[in-house]
Coordinates of C-alpha atoms in Angstrom, one line a residue:
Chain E
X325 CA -21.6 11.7 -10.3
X326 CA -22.4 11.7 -14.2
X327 CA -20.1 14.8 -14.5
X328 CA -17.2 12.9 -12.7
X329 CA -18.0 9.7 -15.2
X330 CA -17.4 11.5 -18.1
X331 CA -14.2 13.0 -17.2
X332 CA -13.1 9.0 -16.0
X333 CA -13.9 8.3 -19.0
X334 CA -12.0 10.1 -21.1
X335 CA -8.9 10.4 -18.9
X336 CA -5.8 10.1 -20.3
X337 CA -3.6 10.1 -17.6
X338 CA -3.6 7.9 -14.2
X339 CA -3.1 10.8 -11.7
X340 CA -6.6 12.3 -13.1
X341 CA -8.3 8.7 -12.7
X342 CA -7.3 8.3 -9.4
X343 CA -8.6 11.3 -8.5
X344 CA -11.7 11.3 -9.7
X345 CA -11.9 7.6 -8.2
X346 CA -11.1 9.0 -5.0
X347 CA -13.8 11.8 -5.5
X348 CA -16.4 8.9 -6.0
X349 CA -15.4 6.9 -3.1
X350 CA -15.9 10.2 -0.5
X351 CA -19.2 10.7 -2.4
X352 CA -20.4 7.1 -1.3
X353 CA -22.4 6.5 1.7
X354 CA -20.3 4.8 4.1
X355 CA -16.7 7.1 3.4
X356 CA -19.5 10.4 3.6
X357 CA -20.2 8.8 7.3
X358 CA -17.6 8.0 8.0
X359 CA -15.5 11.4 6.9
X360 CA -18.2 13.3 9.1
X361 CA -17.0 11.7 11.9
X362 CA -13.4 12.6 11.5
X363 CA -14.5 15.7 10.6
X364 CA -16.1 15.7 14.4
X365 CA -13.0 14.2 15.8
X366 CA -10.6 16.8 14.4
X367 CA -12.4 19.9 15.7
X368 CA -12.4 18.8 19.2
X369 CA -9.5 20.8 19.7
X370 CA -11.4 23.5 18.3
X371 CA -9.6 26.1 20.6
X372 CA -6.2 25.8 18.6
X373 CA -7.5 26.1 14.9
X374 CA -3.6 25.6 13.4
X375 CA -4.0 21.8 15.1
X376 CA -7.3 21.5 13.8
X377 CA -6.1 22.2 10.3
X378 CA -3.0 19.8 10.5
X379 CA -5.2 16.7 11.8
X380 CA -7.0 17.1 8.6
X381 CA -4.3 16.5 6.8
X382 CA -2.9 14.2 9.0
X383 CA -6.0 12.1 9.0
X384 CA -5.6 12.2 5.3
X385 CA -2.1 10.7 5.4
X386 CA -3.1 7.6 7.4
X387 CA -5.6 7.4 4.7
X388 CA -3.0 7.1 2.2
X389 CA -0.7 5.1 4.6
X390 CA -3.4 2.1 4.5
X391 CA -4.1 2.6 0.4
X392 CA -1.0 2.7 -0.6
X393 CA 0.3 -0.4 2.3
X394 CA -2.5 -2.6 0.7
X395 CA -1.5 -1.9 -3.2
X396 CA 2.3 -2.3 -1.9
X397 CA 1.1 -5.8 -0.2
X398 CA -1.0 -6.9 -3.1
X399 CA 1.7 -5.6 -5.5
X400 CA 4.7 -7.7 -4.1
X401 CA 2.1 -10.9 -5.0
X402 CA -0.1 -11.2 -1.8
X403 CA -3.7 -12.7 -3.1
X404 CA -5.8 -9.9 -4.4
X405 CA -8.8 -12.4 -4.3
X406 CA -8.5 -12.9 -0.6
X407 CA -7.4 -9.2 0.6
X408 CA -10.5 -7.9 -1.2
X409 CA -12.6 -10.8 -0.6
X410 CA -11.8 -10.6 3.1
X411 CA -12.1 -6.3 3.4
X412 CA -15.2 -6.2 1.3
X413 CA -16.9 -8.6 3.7
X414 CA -15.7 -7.0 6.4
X415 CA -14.3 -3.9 6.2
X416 CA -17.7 -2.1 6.7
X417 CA -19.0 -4.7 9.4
X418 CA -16.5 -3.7 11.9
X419 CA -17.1 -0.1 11.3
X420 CA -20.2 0.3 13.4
X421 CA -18.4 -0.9 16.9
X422 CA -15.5 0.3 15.6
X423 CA -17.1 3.9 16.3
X424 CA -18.8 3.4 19.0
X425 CA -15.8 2.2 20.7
X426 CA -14.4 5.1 20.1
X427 CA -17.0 7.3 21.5
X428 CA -17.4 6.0 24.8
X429 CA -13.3 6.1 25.1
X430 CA -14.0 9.9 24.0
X431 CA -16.3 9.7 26.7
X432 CA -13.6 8.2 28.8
X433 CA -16.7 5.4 29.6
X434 CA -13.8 2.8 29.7
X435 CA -11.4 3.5 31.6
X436 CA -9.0 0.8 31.5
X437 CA -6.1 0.3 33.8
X438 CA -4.1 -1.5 32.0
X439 CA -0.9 0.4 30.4
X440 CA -0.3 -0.1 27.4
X441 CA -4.6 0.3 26.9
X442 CA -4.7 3.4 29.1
X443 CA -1.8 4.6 26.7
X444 CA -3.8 3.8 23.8
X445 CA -7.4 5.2 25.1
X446 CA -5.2 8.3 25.9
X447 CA -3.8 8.4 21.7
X448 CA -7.6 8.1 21.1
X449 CA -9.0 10.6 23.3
X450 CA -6.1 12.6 23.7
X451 CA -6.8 16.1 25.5
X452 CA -3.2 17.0 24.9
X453 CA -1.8 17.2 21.7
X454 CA -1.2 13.7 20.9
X455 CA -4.5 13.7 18.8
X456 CA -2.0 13.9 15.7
X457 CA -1.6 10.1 16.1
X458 CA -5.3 9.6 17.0
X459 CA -5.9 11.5 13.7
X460 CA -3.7 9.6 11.8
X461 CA -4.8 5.7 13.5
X462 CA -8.3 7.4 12.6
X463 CA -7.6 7.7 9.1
X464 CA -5.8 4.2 8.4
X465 CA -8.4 2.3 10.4
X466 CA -11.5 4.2 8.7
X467 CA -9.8 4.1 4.7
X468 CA -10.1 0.2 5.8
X469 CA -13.9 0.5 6.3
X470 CA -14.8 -0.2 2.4
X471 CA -18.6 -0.1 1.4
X472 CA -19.7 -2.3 -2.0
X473 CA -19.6 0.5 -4.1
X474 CA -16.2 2.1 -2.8
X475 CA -14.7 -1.6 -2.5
X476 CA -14.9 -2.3 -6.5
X477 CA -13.4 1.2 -7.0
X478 CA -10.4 0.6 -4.9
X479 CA -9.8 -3.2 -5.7
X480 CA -11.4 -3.4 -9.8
X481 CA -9.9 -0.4 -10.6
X482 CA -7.4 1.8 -8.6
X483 CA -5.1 -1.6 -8.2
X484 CA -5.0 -2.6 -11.4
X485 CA -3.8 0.5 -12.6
X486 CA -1.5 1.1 -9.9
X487 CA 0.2 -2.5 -9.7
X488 CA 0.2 -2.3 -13.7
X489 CA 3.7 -0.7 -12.9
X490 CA 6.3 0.0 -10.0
X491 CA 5.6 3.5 -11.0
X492 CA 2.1 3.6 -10.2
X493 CA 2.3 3.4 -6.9
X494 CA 2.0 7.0 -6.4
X495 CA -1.6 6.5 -7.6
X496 CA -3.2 5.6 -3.6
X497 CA -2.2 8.7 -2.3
X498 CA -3.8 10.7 -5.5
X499 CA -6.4 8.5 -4.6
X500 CA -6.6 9.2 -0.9
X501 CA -6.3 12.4 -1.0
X502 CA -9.6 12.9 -3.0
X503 CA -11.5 10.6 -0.4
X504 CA -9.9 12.7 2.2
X505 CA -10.3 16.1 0.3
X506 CA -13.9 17.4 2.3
X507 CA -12.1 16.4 5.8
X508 CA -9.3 18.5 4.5
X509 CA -11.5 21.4 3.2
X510 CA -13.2 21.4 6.5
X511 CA -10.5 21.6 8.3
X512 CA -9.2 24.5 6.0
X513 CA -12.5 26.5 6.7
X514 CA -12.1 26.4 10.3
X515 CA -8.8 27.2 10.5
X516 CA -8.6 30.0 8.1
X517 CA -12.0 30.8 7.4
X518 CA -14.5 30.7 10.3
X519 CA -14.4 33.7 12.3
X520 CA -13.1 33.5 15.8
X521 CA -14.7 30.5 17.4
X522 CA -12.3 29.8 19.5
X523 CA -11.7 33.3 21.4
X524 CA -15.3 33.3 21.8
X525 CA -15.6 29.8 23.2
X526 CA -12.5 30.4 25.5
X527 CA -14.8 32.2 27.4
X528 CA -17.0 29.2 28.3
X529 CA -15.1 27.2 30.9
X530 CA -16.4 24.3 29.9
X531 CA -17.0 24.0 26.2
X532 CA -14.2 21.9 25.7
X533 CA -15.2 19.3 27.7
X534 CA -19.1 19.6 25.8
X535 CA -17.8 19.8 22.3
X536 CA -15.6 16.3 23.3
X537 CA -19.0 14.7 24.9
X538 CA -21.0 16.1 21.9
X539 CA -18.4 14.6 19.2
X540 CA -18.4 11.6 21.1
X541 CA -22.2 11.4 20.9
X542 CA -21.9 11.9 17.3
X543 CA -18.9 8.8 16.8
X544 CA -21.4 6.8 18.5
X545 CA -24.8 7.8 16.9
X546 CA -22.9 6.8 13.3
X547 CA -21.9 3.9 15.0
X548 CA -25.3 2.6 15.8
X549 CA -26.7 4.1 12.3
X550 CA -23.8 1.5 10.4
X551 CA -25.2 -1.4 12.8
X552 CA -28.9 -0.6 11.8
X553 CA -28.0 -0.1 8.3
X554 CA -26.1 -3.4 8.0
X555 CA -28.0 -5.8 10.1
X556 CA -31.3 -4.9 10.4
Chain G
X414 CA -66.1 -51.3 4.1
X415 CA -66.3 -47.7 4.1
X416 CA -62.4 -47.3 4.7
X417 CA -61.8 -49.8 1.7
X418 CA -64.3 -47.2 -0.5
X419 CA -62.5 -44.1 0.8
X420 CA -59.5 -45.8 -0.1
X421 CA -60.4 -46.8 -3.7
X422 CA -61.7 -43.6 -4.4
X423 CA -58.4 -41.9 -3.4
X424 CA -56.3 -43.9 -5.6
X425 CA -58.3 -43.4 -8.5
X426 CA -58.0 -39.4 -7.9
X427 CA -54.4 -40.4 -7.7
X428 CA -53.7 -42.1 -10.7
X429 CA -55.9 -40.0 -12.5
X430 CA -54.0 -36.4 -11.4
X431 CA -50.7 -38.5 -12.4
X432 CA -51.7 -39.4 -15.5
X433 CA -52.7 -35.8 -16.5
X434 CA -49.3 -34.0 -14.5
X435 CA -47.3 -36.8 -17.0
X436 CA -49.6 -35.6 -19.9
X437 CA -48.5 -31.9 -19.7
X438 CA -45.2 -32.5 -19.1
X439 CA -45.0 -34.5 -22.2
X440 CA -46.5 -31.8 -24.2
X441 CA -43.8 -29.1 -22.6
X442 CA -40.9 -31.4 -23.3
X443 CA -42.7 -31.4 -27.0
X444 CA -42.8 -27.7 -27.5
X445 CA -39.6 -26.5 -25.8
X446 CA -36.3 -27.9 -26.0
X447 CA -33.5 -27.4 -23.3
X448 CA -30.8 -26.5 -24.6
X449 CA -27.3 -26.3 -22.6
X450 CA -26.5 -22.7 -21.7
X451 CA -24.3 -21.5 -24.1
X452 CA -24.0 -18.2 -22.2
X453 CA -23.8 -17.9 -18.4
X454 CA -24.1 -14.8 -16.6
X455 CA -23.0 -14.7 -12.7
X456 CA -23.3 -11.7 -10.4
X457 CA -21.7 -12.3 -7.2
X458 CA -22.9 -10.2 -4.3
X459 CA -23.0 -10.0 -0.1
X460 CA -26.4 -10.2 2.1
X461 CA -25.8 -6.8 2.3
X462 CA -26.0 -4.6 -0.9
X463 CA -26.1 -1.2 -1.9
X464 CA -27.8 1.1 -4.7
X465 CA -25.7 0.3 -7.0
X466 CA -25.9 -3.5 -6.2
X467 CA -29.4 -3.7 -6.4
X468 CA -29.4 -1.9 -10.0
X469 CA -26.7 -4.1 -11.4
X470 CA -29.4 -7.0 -11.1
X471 CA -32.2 -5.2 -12.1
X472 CA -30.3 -4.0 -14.9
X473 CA -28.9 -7.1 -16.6
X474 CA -32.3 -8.8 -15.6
X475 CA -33.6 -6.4 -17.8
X476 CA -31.0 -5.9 -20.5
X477 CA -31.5 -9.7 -20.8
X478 CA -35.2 -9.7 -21.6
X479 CA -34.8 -7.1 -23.7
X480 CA -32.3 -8.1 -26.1
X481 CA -32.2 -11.7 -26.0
X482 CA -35.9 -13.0 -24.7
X483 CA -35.8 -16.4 -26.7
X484 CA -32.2 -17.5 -25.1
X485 CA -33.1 -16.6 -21.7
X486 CA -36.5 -19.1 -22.6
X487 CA -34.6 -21.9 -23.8
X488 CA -31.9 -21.7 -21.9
X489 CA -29.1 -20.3 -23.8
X490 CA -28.8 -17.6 -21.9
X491 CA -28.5 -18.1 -18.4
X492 CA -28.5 -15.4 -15.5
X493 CA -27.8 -16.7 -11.8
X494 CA -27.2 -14.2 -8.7
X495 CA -25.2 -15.6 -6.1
X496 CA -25.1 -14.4 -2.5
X497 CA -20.9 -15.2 -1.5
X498 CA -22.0 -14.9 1.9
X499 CA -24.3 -18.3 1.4
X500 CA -21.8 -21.1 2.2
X501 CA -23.1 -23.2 -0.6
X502 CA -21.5 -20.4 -3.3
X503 CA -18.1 -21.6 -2.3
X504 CA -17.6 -23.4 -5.1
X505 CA -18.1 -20.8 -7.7
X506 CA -16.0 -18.6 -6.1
X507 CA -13.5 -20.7 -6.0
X508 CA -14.3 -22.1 -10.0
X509 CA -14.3 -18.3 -11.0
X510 CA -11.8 -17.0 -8.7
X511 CA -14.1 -14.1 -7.7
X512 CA -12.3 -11.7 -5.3
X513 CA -16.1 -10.1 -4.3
X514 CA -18.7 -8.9 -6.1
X515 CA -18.2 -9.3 -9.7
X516 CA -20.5 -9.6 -12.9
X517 CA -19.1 -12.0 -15.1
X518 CA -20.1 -13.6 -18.1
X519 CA -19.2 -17.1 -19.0
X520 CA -19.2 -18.6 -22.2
X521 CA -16.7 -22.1 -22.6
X522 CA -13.6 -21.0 -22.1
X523 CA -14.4 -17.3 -22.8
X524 CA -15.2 -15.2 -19.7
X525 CA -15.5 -11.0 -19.7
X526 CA -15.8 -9.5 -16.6
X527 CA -18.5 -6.3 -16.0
X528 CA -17.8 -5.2 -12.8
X529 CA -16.1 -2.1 -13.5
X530 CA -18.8 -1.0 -16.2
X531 CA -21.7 -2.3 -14.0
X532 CA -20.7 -0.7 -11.1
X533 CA -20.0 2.7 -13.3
X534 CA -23.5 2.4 -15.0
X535 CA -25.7 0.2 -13.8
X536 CA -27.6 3.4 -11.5
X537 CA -26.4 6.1 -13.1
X538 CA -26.8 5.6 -16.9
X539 CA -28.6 2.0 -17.3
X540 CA -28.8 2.2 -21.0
X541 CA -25.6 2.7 -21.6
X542 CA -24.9 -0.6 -18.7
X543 CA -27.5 -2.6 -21.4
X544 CA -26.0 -1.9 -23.7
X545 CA -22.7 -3.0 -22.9
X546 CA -24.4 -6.5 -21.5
X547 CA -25.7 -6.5 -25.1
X548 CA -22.6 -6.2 -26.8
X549 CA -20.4 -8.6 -24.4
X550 CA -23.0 -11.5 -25.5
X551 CA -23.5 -10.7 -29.2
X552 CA -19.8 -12.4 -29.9
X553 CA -20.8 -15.1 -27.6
X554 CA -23.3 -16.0 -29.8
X555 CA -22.4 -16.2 -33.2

C-alpha cells in the first residue's frame, strides 16, 4: 500500500492516478470479497476455458459500465452529496443478500415461475452461454458495493479529477480496470496457464453440476460473512 | 418526631453538599476561561467503520494533544466525531454539506477538508496524517 502511495503521490498524469486508485480499491476488504466471488462465478464454466477468460473481462466492463455511468450522472450536475451519501450508506449493506441471493438462484433454490424472473434467474445461473450477461450484471451490481475506504477513493478523488474536464471521463474505466485487474488475471491463468482441467474433469459426469453447487456455496458463505461483518 | 429529625438532618447534608459543589465550580470558572472555539474539527463517519476509519480518529485525537494541548483545554480547539447514521447529525450535514465521511476543519468562514489525506495516511503513515492536521491549524491560528 505504501509503495502504491508514493507513486500517487508523485503522479503526473491522471491515467496513472486512476490506476493506482483502482489498485487500492481491489486491495480493500470488501472489493477483495467481493472479486473472489466473481472470480468463483466465472469459472463455473470451467469446461470452456476461452469463456472463462472472456467473462473476466466482461465482468470487468460492467465494472466500468457503472463507474463511468455514475461520474457521467454526477458530471451532467446530479448531487454528488446525495449519490455518495446514499451508495456509501448503502452500497455495502445490500451486498450481503445481494450474494446470497445469488447463490441459492445458482443453486436453482428459487425457482420462480414467473417469466420475466425465470428469464432473469436463468441470466444469473445460466448453464448455457448466456453467463456473459450474468458476468457483466455481476460486475455493475458488485462495482456498486462501495466499502468506507473504497467509497472516498471513488467519490473524494477519482470524480473530482475525472468531472474536472469532459476529457476525463476516460479516467473510470482506467480506474475499473485496476479494481477488476486480479478477476482478469485469474481468468488469464485459467485460460492459458492452468494445465488441462477441463479435459480431466470432462471425465467426471458430474463435476459441473458440483463446481456450480460449490461456487454457489461460496456466493453465499461471503454473503453471510458481509452480514456478520456489518451488523454484528 | 423522628421523621421531622430524619428530615432535618437530610436537608442540612443537602445544603451543605450544595454549598461546596457551588464552591468548586466557582473556583474552576476562576482558573479556566472558556473560550469560543476558534477552530472546529468534524469527522463524519457511519455506525459501521473500517481500519482506516478508526485510525482517522485516533489519529487527529492524537495529533491534537500533541501539538496543540492548551487549545483543546480551553476550548479553542474543538474535535467532535459525528456518527451520520444518528438522526440528530442531520443538521451538520446539511450545515457542512458533507457527502459521507469527511474530516473537516472549520474555522469562521474558512473550512479545509482532510478526507483525502486522512484516508491516504491516517493507517498507513500517521505521522505524516499529524502532521498535515498540524499544519491545516497553524494558519487558523494566527
Amino acid at each position: 500500500m505504501e509503495f502504491l502511495q508514493s507513486i500517487l503521490d508523485n503522479s503526473q498524469y491522471a491515467f496513472v492516478t486512476a490506476f493506482i486508485l483502482g489498485l487500492m480499491t481491489t486491495l480493500s476488504p470488501c472489493p477483495l470479497a467481493v472479486n473472489i466471488s466473481a472470480m468463483g462465478y466465472i469459472s463455473k464454466d470451467i469446461k470452456n476455458k476461452k469463456t472463462v477468460f472472456y467473462n473476466g473481462l466482461i465482468y470487468t466492463l460492467g465494472r466500468a459500465f457503472s463507474y463511468t455511468l455514475l461520474a457521467v450522472i454526477i458530471f451532467l450536475g446530479a448531487d454528488q452529496l446525495n449519490i455518495s451519501m446514499f451508495l456509501q450508506r448503502w452500497g455495502e449493506k445490500i451486498l450481503g443478500p445481494l450474494l446470497i441471493i445469488i447463490g441459492f438462484f445458482m443453486l436453482d433454490v428459487f425457482k420462480l415461475k414467473i417469466p420475466s424472473f425465470s428469464k432473469l434467474s436463468d441470466k444469473i445461473s445460466s448453464k448455457n452461454n448466456g453467463t456473459y450477461w450474468g458476468s457483466f450484471a455481476l460486475g455493475t451490481l458488485f462495482a456498486m458495493a462501495f466499502c468506507p475506504y473504497s467509497a472516498v477513493l471513488y467519490f473524494m478523488m477519482l470524480i473530482p479529477l475525472t468531472i474536472a474536464s469532459p476529457s476525463g471521463i476516460y479516467l473510470p474505466v482506467i480506474y475499473a480496470i485496476a479494481t477488476g485487474l486480479p478477476v482478469i488475471l485469474f481468468a488469464w491463468l485459467i485460460a492459458y496457464a492452468v494445465g488441462n482441467v477441463g479435459r480431466f474433469y470432462n471425465k467426471i459426469k458430474n463435476f459441473e453440476l458440483w463446481f456450480r453447487r460449490i461456487v454457489s456455496v461460496v456466493f453465499i458463505g461471503v454473503g453471510i460473512y458481509f452480514l456478520i461483518y456489518l451488523f454484528v | 418526631m423522628k421523621k421531622l429529625i430524619s428530615f432535618i438532618v437530610l436537608l442540612a447534608l443537602n445544603i451543605s453538599l450544595f454549598t461546596v459543589n457551588a464552591v468548586e465550580s466557582a473556583k474552576d470558572d476562576v482558573n479556566m476561561v472558556i473560550l469560543a472555539p476558534k477552530v472546529e474539527l468534524y469527522y463524519f463517519h457511519f455506525t459501521r467503520r473500517c481500519g482506516t476509519c478508526v485510525a482517522i480518529e485516533e489519529e487527529t485525537q492524537k495529533a491534537l494533544s500533541q501539538y496543540f494541548p492548551e487549545e483543546l483545554k480551553t476550548g479553542i480547539i474543538v474535535f467532535k466525531s459525528i456518527n451520520i447514521d444518528e438522526s440528530n447529525s442531520k443538521a451538520l450535514v446539511e450545515k457542512y454539506k458533507i457527502g459521507g465521511q469527511a474530516l473537516i476543519v472549520i474555522s469562521g468562514s474558512n473550512r479545509a477538508d482532510l478526507t483525502q489525506q486522512s484516508f491516504m495516511y491516517a493507517q498507513s503513515n500517521p505521522d505524516k496524517f499529524k502532521q498535515i492536521v498540524k499544519s491545516t491549524i497553524d494558519p487558523f491560528l494566527e
